[in-house]
PDB file of C-alpha atoms in Angstrom:
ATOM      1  CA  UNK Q  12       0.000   0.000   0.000  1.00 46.00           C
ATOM      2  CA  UNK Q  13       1.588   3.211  -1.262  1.00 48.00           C
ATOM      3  CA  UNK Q  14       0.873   6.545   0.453  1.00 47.00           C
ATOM      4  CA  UNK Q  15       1.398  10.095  -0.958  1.00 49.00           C
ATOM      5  CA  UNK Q  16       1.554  13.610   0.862  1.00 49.00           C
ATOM      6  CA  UNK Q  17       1.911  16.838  -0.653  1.00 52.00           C
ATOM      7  CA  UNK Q  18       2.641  20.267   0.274  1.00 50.00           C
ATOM      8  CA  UNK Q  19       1.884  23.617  -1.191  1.00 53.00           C
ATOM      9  CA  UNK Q  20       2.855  26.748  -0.019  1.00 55.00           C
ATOM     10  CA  UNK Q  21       4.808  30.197  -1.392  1.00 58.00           C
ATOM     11  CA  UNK Q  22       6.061  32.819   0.058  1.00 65.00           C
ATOM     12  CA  UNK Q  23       6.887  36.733  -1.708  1.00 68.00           C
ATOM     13  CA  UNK Q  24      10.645  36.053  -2.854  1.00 68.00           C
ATOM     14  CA  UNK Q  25      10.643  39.754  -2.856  1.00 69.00           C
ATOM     15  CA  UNK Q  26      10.373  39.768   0.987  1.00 67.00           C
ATOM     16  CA  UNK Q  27      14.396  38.965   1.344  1.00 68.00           C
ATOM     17  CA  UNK Q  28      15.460  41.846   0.154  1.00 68.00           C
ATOM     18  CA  UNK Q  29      16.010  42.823  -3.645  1.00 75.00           C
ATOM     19  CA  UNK Q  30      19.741  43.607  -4.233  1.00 73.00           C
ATOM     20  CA  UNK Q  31      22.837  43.604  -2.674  1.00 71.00           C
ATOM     21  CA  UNK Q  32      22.121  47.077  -0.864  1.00 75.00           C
ATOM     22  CA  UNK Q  33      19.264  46.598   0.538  1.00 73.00           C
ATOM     23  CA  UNK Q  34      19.992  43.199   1.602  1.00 71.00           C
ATOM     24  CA  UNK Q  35      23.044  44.412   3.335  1.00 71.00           C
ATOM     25  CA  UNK Q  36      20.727  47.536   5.156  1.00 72.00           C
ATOM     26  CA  UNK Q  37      18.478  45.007   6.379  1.00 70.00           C
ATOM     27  CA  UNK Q  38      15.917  46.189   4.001  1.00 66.00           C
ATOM     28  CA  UNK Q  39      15.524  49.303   5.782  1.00 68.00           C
ATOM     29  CA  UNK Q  40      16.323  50.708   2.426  1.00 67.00           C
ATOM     30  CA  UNK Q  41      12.701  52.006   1.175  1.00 68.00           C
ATOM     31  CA  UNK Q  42      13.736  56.171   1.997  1.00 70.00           C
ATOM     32  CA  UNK Q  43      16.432  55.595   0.086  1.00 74.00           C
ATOM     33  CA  UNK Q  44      15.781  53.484  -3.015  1.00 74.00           C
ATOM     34  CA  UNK Q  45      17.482  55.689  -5.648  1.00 77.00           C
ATOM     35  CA  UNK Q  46      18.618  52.605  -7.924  1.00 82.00           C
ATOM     36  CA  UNK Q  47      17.050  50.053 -10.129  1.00 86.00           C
ATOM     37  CA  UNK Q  48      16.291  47.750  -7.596  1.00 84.00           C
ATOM     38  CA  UNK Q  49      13.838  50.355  -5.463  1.00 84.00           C
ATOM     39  CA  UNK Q  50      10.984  49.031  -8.309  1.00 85.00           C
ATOM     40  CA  UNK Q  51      10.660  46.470  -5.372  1.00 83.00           C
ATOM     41  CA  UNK Q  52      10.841  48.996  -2.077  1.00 83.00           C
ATOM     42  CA  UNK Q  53       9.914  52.647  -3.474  1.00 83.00           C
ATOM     43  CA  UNK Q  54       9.172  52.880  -7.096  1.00 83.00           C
ATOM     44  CA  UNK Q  55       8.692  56.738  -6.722  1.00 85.00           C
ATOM     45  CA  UNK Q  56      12.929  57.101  -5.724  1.00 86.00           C
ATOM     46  CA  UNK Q  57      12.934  55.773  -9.110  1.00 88.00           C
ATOM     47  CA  UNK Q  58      12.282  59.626  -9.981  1.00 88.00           C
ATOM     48  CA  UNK Q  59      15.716  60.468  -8.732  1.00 87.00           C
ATOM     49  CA  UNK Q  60      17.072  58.580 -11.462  1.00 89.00           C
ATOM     50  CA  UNK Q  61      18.228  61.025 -14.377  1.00 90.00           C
ATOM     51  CA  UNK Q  62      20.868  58.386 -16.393  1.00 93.00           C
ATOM     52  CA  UNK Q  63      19.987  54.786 -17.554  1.00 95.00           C
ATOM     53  CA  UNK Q  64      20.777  52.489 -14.467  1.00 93.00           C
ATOM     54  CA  UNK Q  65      21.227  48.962 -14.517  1.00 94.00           C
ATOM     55  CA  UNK Q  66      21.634  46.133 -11.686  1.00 90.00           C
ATOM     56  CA  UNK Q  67      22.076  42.231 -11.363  1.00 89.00           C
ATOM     57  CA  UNK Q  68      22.942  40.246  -8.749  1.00 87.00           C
ATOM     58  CA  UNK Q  69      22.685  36.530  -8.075  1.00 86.00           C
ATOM     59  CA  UNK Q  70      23.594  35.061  -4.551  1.00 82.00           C
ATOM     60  CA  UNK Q  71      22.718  31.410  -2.991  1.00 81.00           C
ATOM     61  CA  UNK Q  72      20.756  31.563   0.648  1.00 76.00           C
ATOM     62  CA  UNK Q  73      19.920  29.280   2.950  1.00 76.00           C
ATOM     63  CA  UNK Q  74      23.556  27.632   3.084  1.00 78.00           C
ATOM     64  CA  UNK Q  75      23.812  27.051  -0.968  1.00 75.00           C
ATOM     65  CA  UNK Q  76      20.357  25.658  -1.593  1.00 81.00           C
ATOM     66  CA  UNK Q  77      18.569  28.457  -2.749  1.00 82.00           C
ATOM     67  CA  UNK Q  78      19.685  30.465  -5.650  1.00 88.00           C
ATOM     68  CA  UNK Q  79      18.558  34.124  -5.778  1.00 86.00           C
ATOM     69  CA  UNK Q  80      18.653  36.143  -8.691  1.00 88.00           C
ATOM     70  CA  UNK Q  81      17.549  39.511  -9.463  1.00 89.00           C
ATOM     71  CA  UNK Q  82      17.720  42.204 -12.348  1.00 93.00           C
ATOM     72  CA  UNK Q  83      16.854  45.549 -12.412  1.00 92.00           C
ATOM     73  CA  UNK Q  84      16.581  48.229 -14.899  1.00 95.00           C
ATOM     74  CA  UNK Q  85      15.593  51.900 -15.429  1.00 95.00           C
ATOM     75  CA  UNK Q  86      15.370  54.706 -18.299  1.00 95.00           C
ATOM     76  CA  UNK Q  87      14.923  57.721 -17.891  1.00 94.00           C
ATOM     77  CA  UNK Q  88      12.534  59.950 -20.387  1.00 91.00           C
ATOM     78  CA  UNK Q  89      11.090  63.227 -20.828  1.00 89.00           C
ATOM     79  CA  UNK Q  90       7.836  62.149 -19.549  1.00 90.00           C
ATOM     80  CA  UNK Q  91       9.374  60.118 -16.415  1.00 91.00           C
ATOM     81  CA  UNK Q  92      11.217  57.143 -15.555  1.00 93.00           C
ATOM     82  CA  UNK Q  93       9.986  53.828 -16.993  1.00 94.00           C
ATOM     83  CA  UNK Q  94      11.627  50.169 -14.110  1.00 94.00           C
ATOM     84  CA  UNK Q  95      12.068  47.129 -15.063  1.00 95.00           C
ATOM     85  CA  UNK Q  96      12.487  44.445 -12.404  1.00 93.00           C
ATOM     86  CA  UNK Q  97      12.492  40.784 -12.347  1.00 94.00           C
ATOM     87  CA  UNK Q  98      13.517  38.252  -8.810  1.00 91.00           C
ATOM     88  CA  UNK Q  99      14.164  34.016  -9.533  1.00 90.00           C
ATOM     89  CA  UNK Q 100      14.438  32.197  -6.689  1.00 87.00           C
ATOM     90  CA  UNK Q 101      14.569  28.686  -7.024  1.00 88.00           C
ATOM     91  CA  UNK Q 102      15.514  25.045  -5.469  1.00 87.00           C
ATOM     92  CA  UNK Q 103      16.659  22.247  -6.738  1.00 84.00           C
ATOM     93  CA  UNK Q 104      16.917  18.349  -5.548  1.00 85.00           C
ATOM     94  CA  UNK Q 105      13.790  18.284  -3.431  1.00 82.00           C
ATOM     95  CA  UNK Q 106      13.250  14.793  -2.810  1.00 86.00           C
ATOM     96  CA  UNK Q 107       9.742  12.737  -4.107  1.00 87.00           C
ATOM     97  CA  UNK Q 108       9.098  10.601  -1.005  1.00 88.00           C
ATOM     98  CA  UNK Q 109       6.343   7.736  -0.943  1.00 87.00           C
ATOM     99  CA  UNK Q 110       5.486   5.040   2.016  1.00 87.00           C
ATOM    100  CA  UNK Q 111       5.509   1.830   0.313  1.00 87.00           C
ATOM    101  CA  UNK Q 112       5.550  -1.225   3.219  1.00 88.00           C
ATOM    102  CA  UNK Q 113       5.111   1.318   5.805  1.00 87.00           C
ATOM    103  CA  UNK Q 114       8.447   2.808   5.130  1.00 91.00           C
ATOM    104  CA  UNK Q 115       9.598   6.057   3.306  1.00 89.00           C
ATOM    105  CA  UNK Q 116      11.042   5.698   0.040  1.00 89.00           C
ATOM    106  CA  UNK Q 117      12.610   8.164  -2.405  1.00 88.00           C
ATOM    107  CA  UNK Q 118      10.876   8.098  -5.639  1.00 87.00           C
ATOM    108  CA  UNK Q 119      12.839  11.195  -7.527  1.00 88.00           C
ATOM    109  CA  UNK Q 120      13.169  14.849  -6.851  1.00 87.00           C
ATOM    110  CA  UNK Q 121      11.638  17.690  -8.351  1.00 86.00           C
ATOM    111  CA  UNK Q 122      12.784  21.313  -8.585  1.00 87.00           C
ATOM    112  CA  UNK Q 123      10.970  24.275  -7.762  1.00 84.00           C
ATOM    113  CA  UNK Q 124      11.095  28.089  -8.599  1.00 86.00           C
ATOM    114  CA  UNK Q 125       9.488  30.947  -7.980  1.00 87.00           C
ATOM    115  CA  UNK Q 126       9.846  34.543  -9.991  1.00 89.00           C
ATOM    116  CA  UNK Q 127       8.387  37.673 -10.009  1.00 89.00           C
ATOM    117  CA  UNK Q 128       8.509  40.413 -13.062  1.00 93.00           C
ATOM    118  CA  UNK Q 129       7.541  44.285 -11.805  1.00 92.00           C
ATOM    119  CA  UNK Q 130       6.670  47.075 -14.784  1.00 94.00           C
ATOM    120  CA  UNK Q 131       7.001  50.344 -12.865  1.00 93.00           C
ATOM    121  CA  UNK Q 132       6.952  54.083 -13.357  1.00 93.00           C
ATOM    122  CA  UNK Q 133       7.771  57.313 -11.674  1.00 91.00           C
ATOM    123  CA  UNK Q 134       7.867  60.897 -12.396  1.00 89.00           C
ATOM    124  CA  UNK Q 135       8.943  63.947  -9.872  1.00 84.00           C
ATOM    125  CA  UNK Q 136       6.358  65.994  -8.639  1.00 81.00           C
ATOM    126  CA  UNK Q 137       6.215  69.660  -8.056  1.00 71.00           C
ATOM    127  CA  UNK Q 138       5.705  71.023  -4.626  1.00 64.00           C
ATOM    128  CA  UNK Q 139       2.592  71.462  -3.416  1.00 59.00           C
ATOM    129  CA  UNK Q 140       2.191  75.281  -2.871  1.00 53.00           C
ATOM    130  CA  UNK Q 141       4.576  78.124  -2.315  1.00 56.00           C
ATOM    131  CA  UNK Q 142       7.820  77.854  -0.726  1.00 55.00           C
ATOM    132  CA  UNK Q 143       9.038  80.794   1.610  1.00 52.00           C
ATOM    133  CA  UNK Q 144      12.145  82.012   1.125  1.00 54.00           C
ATOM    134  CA  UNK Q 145      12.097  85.374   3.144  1.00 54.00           C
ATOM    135  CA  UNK Q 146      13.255  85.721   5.926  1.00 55.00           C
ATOM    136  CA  UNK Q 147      10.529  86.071   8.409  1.00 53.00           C
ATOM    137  CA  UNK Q 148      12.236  87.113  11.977  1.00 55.00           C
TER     138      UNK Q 148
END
């Protein structure tokens, strides 16, 4: 008698972080995401931007058995700044395990992956109302 079990669940890859920087701020990278890879964090410091950026980086978590990748990329227009982002995360190996007898037994292994692709856009804003400069003492 063979028995099967199976298990679903994913999580938002872009929750660990989305390039080296912010991964290395401990996220707390949002007030300052003034590169490709703030499509994931703050898509409006994407307005900062005034020269085509790009950004890649690829990295393996969890002790090697997760690879990470991620790609970024942003152009600048007349009419406001256009993102590009994609994030791949993926494992490999996982192993198939039925009961057969009453005892486990591997059957094969299967990979999965997870990836996410962001379109994003941004354009500065004027300030909202006047600005004094006088001096008011």
């Amino acid at each position: 008698m063979a028995h099967t079990a199976q298990a679903a669940y994913t999580e938002d890859i872009t929750r660990t972080g989305v390039g080296a920087r912010a991964m290395a701020m401990g996220k707390a990278y949002s007030a300052i995401s003034d590169e490709p890879f703030g499509i994931f964090t703050n898509a409006a410091g994407l307005s900062r931007i005034d020269r085509v950026q790009v950004g890649t980086m690829q990295t393996s978590l969890m002790g090697g058995e997760v690879n990470y990748l991620s790609f970024g990329l942003v152009q600048p227009s007349q009419w406001g700044n256009i993102g590009l982002g994609y994030v791949n995360s993926s494992v490999g190996g996982i192993p198939v395990v039925t009961m057969s007898a009453g005892r486990p037994v591997q059957s094969g292994t299967f990979n999965a992956s997870d990836s996410v692709l962001a379109l994003s856009y941004a354009a500065p804003v004027a300030p909202f109302g006047p600005i004094a400069s006088e001096d008011l003492s």
